[in-house]
Coordinates of C-alpha atoms and ligand atoms in Angstrom, one line a residue:
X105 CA -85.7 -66.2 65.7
X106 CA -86.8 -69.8 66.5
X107 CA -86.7 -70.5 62.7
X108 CA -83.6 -68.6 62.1
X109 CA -81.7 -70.9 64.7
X110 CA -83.8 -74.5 64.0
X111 CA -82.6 -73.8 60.3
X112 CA -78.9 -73.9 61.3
X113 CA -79.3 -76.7 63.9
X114 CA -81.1 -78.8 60.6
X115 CA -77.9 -77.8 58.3
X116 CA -75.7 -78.8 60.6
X117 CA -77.4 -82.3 61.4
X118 CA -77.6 -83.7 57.5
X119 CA -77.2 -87.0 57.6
X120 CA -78.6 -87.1 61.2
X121 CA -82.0 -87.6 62.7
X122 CA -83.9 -85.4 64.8
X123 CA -87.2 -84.3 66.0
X124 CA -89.5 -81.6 66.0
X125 CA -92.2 -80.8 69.1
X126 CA -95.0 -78.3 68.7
X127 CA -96.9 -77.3 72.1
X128 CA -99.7 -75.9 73.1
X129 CA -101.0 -75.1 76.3
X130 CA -105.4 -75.6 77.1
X131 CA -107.7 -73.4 78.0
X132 CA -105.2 -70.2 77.9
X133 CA -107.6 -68.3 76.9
X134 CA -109.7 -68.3 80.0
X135 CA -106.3 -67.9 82.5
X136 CA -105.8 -65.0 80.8
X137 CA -109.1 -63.9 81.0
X138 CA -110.0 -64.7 83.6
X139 CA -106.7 -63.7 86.0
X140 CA -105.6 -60.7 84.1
X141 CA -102.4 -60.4 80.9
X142 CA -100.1 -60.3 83.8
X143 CA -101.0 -63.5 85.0
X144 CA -100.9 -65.2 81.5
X145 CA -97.4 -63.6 81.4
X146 CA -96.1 -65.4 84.5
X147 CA -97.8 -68.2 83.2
X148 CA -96.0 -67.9 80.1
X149 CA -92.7 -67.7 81.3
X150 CA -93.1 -70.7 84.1
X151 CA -94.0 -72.6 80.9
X152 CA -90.8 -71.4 79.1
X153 CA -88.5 -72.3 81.9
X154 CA -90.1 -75.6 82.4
X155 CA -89.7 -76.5 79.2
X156 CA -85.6 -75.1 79.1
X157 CA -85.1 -77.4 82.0
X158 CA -86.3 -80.7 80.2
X159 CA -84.3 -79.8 77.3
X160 CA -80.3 -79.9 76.6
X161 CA -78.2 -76.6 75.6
X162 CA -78.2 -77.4 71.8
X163 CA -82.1 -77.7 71.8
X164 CA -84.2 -74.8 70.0
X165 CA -86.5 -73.9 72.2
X166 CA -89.4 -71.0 71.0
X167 CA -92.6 -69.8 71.9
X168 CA -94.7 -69.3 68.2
X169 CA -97.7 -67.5 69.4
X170 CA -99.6 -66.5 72.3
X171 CA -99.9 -70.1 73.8
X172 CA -97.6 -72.1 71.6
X173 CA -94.3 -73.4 71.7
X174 CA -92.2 -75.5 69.8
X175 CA -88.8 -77.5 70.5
X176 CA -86.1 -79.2 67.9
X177 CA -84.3 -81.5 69.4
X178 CA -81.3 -82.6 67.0
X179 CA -79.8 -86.5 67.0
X180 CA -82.9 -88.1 68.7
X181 CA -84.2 -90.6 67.5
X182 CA -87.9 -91.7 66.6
X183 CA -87.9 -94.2 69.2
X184 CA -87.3 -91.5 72.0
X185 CA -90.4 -89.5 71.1
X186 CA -92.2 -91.4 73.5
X187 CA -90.0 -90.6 76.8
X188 CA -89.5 -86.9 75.3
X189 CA -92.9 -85.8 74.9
X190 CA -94.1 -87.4 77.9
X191 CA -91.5 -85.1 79.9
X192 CA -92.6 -82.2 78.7
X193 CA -96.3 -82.9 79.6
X194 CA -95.1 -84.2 82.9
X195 CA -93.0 -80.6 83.4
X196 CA -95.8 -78.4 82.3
X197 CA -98.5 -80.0 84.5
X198 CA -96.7 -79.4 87.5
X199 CA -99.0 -76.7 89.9
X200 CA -97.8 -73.2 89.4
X201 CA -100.1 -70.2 91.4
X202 CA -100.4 -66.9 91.4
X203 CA -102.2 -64.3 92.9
X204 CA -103.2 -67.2 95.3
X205 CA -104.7 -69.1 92.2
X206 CA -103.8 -72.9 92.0
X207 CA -103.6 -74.2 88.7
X208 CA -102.4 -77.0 86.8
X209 CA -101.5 -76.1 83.6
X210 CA -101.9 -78.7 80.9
X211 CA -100.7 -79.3 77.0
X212 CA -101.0 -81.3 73.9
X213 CA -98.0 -82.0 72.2
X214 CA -97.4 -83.1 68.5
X215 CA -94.0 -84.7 67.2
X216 CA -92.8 -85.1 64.1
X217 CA -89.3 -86.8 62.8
X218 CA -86.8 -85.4 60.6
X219 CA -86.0 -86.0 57.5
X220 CA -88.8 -88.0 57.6
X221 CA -91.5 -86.1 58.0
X222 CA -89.9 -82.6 56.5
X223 CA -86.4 -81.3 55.8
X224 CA -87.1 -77.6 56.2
X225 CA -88.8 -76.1 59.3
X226 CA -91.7 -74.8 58.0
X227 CA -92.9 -78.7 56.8
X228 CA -91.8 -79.3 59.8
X229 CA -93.6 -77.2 62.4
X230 CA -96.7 -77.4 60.2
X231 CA -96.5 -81.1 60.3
X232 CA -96.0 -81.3 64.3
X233 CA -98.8 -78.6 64.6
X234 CA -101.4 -81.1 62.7
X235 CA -100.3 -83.9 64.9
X236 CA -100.9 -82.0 67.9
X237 CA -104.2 -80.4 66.7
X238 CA -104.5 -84.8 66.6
X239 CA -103.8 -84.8 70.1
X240 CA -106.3 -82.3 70.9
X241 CA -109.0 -84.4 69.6
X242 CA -108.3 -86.8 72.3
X243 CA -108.1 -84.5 75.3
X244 CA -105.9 -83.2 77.7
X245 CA -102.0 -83.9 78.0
X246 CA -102.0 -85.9 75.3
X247 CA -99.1 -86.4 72.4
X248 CA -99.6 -87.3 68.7
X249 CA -97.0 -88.6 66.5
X250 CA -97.4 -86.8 62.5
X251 CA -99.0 -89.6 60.2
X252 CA -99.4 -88.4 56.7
X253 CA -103.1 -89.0 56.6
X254 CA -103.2 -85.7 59.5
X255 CA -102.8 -83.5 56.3
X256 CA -106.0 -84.4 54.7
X257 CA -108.1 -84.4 57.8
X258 CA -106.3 -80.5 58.5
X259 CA -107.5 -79.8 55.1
X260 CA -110.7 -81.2 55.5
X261 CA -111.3 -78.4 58.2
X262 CA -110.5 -75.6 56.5
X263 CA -112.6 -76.5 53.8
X264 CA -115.6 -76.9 56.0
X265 CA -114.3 -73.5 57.8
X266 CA -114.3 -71.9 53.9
X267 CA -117.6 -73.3 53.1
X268 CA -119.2 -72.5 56.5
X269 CA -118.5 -69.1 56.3
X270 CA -119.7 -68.6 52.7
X271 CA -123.0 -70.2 53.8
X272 CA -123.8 -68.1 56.8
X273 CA -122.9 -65.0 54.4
X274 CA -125.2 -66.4 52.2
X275 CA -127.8 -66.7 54.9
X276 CA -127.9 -70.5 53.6
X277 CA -128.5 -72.3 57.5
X278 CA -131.4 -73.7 58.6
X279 CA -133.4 -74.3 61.8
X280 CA -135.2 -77.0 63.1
X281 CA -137.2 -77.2 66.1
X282 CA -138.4 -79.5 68.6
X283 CA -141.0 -79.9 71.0
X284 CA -140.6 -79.9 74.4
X285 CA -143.6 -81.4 76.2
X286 CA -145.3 -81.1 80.0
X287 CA -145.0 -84.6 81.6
X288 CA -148.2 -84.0 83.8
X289 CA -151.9 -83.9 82.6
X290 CA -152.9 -82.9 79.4
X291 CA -149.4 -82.7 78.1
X292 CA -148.9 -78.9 77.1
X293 CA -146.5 -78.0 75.2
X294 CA -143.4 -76.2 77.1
X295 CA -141.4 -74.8 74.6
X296 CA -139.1 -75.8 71.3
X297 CA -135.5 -75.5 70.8
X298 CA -134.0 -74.6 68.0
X299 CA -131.5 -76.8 66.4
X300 CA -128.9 -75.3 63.6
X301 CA -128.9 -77.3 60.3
X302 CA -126.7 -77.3 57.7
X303 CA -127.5 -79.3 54.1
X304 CA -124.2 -79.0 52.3
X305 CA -125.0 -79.1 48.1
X306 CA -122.0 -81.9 48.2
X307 CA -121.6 -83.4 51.5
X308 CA -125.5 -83.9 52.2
X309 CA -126.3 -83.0 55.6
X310 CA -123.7 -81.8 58.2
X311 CA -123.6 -83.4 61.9
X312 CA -124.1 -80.0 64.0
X313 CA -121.7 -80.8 66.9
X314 CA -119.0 -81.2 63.6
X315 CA -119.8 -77.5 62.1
X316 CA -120.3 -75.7 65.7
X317 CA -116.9 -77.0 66.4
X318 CA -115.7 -75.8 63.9
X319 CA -117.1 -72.4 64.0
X320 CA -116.2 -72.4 67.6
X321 CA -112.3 -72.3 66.4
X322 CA -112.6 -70.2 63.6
X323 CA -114.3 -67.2 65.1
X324 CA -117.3 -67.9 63.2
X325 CA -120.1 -68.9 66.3
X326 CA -120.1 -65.1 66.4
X327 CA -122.1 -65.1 63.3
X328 CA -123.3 -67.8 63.9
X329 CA -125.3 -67.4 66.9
X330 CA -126.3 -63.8 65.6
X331 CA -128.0 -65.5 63.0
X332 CA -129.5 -67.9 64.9
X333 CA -131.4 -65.5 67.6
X334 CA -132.3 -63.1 64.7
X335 CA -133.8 -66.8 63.1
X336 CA -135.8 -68.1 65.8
X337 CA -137.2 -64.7 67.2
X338 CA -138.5 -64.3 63.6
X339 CA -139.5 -67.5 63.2
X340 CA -141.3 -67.2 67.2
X341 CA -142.5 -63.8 65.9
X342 CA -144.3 -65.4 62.8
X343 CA -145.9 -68.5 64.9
X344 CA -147.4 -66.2 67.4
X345 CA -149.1 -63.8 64.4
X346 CA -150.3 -67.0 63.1
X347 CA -151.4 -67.9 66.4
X348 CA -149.6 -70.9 67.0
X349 CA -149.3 -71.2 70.7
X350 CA -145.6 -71.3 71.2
X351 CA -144.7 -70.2 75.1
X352 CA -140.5 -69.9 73.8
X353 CA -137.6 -71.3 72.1
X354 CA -134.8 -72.5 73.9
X355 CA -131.4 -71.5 71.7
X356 CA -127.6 -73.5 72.6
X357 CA -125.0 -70.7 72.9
X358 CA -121.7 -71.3 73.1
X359 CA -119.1 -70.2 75.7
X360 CA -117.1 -68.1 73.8
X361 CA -120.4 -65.9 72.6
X362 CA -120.3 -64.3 76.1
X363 CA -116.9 -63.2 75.9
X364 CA -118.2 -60.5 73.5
X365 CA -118.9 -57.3 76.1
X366 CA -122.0 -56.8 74.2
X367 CA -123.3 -60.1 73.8
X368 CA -126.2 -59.1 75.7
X369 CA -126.9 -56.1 74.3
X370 CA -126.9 -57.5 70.7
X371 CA -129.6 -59.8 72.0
X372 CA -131.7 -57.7 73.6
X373 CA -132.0 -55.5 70.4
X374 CA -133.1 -58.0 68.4
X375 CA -135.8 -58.8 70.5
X376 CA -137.2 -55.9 70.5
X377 CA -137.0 -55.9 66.7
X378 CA -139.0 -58.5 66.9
X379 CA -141.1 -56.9 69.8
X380 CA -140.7 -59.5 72.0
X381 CA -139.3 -59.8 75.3
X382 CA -136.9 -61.8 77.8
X383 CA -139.2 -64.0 78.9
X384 CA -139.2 -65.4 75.2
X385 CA -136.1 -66.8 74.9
X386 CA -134.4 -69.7 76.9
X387 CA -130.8 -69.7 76.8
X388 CA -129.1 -72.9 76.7
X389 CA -125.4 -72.8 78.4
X390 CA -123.1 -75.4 79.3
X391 CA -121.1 -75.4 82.4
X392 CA -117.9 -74.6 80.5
X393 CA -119.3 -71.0 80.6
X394 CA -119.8 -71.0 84.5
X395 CA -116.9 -72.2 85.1
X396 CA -115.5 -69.2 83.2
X397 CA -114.7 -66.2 85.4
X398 CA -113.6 -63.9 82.3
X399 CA -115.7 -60.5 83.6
X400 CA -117.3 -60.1 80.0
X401 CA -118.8 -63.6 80.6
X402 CA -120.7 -62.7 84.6
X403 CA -121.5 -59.3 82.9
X404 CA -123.4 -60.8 80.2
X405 CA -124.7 -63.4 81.8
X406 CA -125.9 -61.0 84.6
X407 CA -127.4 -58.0 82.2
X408 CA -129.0 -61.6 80.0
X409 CA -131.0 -62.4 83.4
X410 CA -131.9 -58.6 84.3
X411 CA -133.4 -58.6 80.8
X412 CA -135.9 -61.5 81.7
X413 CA -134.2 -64.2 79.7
X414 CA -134.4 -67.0 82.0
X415 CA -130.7 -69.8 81.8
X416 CA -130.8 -73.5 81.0
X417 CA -128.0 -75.9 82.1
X418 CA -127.5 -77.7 79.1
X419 CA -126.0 -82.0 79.0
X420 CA -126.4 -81.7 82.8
X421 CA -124.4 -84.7 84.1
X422 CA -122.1 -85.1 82.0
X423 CA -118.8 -82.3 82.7
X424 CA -117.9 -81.1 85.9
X425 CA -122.0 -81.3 87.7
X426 CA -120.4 -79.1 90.1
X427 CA -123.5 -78.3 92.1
X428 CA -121.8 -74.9 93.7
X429 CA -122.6 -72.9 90.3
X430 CA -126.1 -73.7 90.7
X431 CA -126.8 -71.6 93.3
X432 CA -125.0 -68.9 92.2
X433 CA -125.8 -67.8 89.1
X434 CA -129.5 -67.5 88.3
X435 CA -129.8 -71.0 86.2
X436 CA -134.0 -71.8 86.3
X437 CA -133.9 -75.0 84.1
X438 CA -131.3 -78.1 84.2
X439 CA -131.4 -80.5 81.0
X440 CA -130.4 -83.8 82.0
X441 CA -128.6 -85.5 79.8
X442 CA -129.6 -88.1 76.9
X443 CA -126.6 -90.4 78.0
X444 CA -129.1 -90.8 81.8
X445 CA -132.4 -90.9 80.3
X446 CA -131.5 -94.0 77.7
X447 CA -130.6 -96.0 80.9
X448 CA -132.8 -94.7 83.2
X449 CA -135.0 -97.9 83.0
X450 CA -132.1 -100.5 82.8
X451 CA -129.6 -98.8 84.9
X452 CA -129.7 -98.6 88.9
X453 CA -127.1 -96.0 89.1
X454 CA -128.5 -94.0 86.1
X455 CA -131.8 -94.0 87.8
X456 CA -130.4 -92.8 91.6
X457 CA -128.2 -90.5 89.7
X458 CA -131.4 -88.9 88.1
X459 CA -133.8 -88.9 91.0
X460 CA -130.6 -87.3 92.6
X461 CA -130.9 -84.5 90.0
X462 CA -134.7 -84.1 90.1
X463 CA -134.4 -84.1 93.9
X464 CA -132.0 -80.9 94.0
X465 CA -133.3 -79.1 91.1
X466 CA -136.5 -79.1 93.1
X467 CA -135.0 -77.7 95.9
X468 CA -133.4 -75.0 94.4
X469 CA -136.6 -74.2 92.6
X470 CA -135.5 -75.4 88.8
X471 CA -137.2 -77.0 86.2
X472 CA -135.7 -80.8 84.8
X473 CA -136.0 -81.2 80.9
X474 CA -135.2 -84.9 79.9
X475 CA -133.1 -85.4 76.8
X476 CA -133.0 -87.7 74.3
X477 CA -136.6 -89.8 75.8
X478 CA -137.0 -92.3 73.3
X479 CA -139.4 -95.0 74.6
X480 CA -142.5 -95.2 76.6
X481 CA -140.8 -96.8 79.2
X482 CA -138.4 -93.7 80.1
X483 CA -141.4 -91.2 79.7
X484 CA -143.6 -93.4 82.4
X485 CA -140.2 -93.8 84.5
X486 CA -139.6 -89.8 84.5
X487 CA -143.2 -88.7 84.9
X488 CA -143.6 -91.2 87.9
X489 CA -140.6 -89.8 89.3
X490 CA -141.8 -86.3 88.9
X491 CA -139.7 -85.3 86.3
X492 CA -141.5 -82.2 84.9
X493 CA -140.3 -81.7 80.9
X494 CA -139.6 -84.4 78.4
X495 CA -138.0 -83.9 75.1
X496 CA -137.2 -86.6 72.6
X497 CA -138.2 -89.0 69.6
X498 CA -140.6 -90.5 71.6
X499 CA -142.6 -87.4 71.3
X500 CA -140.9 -85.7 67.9
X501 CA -137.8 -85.0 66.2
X502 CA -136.4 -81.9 65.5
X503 CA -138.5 -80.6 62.4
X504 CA -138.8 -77.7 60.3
X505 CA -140.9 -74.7 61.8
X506 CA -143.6 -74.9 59.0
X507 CA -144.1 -78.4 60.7
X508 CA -144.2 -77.3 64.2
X509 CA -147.8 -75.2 63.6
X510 CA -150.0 -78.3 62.7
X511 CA -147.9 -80.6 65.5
X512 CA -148.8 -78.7 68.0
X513 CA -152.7 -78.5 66.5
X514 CA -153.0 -82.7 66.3
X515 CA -150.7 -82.9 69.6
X516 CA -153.3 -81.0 71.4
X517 CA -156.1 -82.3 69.7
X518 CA -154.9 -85.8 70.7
X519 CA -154.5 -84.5 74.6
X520 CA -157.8 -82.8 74.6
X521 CA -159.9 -85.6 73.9
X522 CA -158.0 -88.0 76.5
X523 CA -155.9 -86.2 78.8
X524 CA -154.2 -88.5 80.5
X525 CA -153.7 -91.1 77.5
X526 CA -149.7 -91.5 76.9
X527 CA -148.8 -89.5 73.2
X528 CA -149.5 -91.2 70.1
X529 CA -152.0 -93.9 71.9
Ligands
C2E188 P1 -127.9 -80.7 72.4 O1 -128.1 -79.2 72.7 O2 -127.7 -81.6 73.5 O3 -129.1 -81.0 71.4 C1 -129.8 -82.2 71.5 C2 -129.4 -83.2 70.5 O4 -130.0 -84.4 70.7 C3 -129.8 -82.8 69.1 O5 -128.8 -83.2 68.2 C4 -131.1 -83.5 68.9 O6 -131.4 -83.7 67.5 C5 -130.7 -84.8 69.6 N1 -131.9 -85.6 70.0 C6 -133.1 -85.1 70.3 N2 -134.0 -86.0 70.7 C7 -133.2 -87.2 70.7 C8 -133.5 -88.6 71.1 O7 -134.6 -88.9 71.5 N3 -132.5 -89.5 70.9 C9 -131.3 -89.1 70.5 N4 -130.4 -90.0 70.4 N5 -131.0 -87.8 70.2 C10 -131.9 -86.9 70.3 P2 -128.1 -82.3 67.1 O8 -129.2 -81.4 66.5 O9 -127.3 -83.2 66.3 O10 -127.2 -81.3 67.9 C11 -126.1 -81.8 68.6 C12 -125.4 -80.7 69.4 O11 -125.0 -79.6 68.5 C13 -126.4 -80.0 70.3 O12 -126.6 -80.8 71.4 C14 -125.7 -78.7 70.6 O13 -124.7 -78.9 71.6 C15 -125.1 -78.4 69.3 N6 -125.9 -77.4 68.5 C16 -126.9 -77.6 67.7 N7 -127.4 -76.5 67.2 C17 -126.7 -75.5 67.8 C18 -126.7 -74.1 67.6 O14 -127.5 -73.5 67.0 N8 -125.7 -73.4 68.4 C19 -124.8 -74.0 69.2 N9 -123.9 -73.3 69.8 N10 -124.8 -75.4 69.3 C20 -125.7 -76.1 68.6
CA189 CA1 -129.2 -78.0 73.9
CA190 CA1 -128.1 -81.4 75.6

């Protein structure tokens, strides 16, 4: 229906200029989730009359999909985008509630300009959607004007998405590991985690955060992350037959993994495949997935814990650090954030901001892993400050498992003969 009525409005405005808005509300998903499909409804239709009050009768206004909506405006001209898009943000992150809920909903919107930018509606909407997927990028309640260069990054995507997904069929990741080391006496070794690695045959080796974002959107951290547990409880099951003293591997899930009802059921089977047990595994969260109240997300968290699998707080510091979540959900280890530890020794709120941390992660009886140590400096800092787990290049880089058995031979080899010596000394 929308594109049945923009294509009349763009007929009859040949010879005049006009533009095209694509919107689309964040984090939908978890409203909907979270408050029930009759609450996203409501939602939806707030939305819908918000954005028909900010618009004139001989607008076409549509919703395209669940959370998207898009809006021609005819005779409007480029130089009004600004004031035009910035409305619509403005009208749709007024607070709506239901249910006794507050929320404030927020958008990205992308613009594009006809003729300009398209002539028919389907350049058109595809050319405001990659502008807004440009907005995206940048955050919340943010607007994007279409630049022709948009097209090729789009593309770019779904030729990673393509390629991702042939390689995970193909059983073609890797994992690499690294060491995660006891700050106090003869250094032990704590555990590894296990970082996803992907060699491309063309484009070399790809960044991780760029490929898990991308399988985040395309549905694909699903195989993903069944992959990965299956890899690193094999890989823990092989080091412990070759007696490799390996306590667990910590493993970085991502927040839409647990809206799967049986997440945790999946994982518990391959563990026992494996025949190991809870206590194995250390799962790395973020606080995205505690602040989501979706019940397929407390289930499996809940049935992950009753299991024995203990919960890490991954890049603490860095989002929300609301410290009501800690308490109630059963996290036991907090890893504070690289972006702290590299200025713990130069910085005087870095450093109160991380004895801060240490201070209530005591008190609530969890254990600190520091991120991203790099230098002597921040390893004396955080040990003197009783920081209990370091992880970093100071100590190792992530490095394939066939590496990890004689590491952890010289590592304690070296700590044996001089306990208290700093590593590498
Ligand atoms: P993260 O979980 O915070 O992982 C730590 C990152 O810091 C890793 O980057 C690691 O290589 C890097 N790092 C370790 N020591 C140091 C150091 O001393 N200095 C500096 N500057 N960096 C250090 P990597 O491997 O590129 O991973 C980036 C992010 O990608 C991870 O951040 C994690 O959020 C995500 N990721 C990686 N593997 C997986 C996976 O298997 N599943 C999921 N869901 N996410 C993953
Ligand atoms: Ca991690
Ligand atoms: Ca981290």
């Amino acid at each position: 229906m929308f594109n049945e009525c923009a294509e009349q409005a763009l007929h009859a405005m040949r010879g005049h200029q006009g533009l095209v808005f694509f919107l689309d509300l964040d984090r939908f998903k978890l409203w909907n989730d979270s408050l029930g499909h009759a609450a996203g409804d409501a939602l939806l239709r707030e939305i819908a009359d918000r954005l028909g009050s900010c618009t004139r009768p001989e607008d076409v206004v549509g919703r395209l999909s669940s959370d998207e909506f898009a809006v021609l405006m005819p005779h409007c001209a480029p130089d009004q985008m600004r004031f035009l898009a910035q409305r619509m943000l403005d009208a749709i992150a007024e607070p709506f509630s239901i249910n006794g809920v507050m929320t404030t909903p927020n958008a990205c919107v992308g613009v594009c300009t006809y003729p300009e930018d398209g002539t028919d509606i389907e350049t058109l909407l595809r050319h405001a959607d990659q502008a807004m997927y440009a907005a995206k990028g940048q955050g919340s309640q943010r607007w994007e004007r279409y630049r022709p260069e948009m097209g090729k990054i789009s593309q770019e995507r779904a030729d990673m998405e393509r390629e991702l997904r042939t390689t995970l069929a193909a059983g073609g990741l890797q994992l690499h590991y690294q060491p995660q080391i006891c700050s106090s006496g003869a250094q032990r070794l704590y555990g590894v985690e296990a970082l996803a690695r992907w060699q491309h045959p063309e484009w070399g080796w790809v960044p991780p955060p760029r490929f898990i974002a991308v399988a985040e959107d395309s549905g694909l951290i699903h195989t993903l992350t069944s992959w990965l547990i299956d890899a690193a409880c094999t890989q823990l099951a092989t080091w412990r037959a070759q007696g490799v003293p390996m306590p667990h591997v910590s493993i970085n899930l991502s927040t839409n993994n647990f809206h799967l009802p049986d997440f945790a059921m999946q994982v518990q089977q391959t563990l026992l495949r494996h025949g190991l047990n809870g206590q194995d595994l250390m799962l790395e969260i973020t606080e995205s997935v505690m602040l989501d109240s979706s019940p397929a997300t407390l289930n499996n968290l809940q049935t992950l814990h009753a299991m024995g699998m203990r919960l890490s707080m991954d890049d603490f510091g860095t989002g929300y650090s609301s410290l009501s979540y800690l308490h109630r959900l059963p996290i036991s280890e907090l890893k504070l954030d690289k972006s702290f530890v590299q200025d713990v020794t130069v910085s005087s709120a870095a450093s109160a901001l991380t004895r801060s941390v240490l201070n209530i992660a005591t008190s609530l009886g969890m254990t600190v892993v520091a991120e991203g140590v790099e230098t002597q400096e921040q390893a004396d800092w955080l040990a003197r400050h009783g920081c209990p787990v370091l992880q970093g290049y100071r100590f190792a880089k992530p490095m394939p498992a066939t590496d990890i058995g004689p590491w952890v031979q010289q590592h304690a080899e070296r700590h044996a003969a001089a306990p208290l010596s700093h590593p590498n000394d």
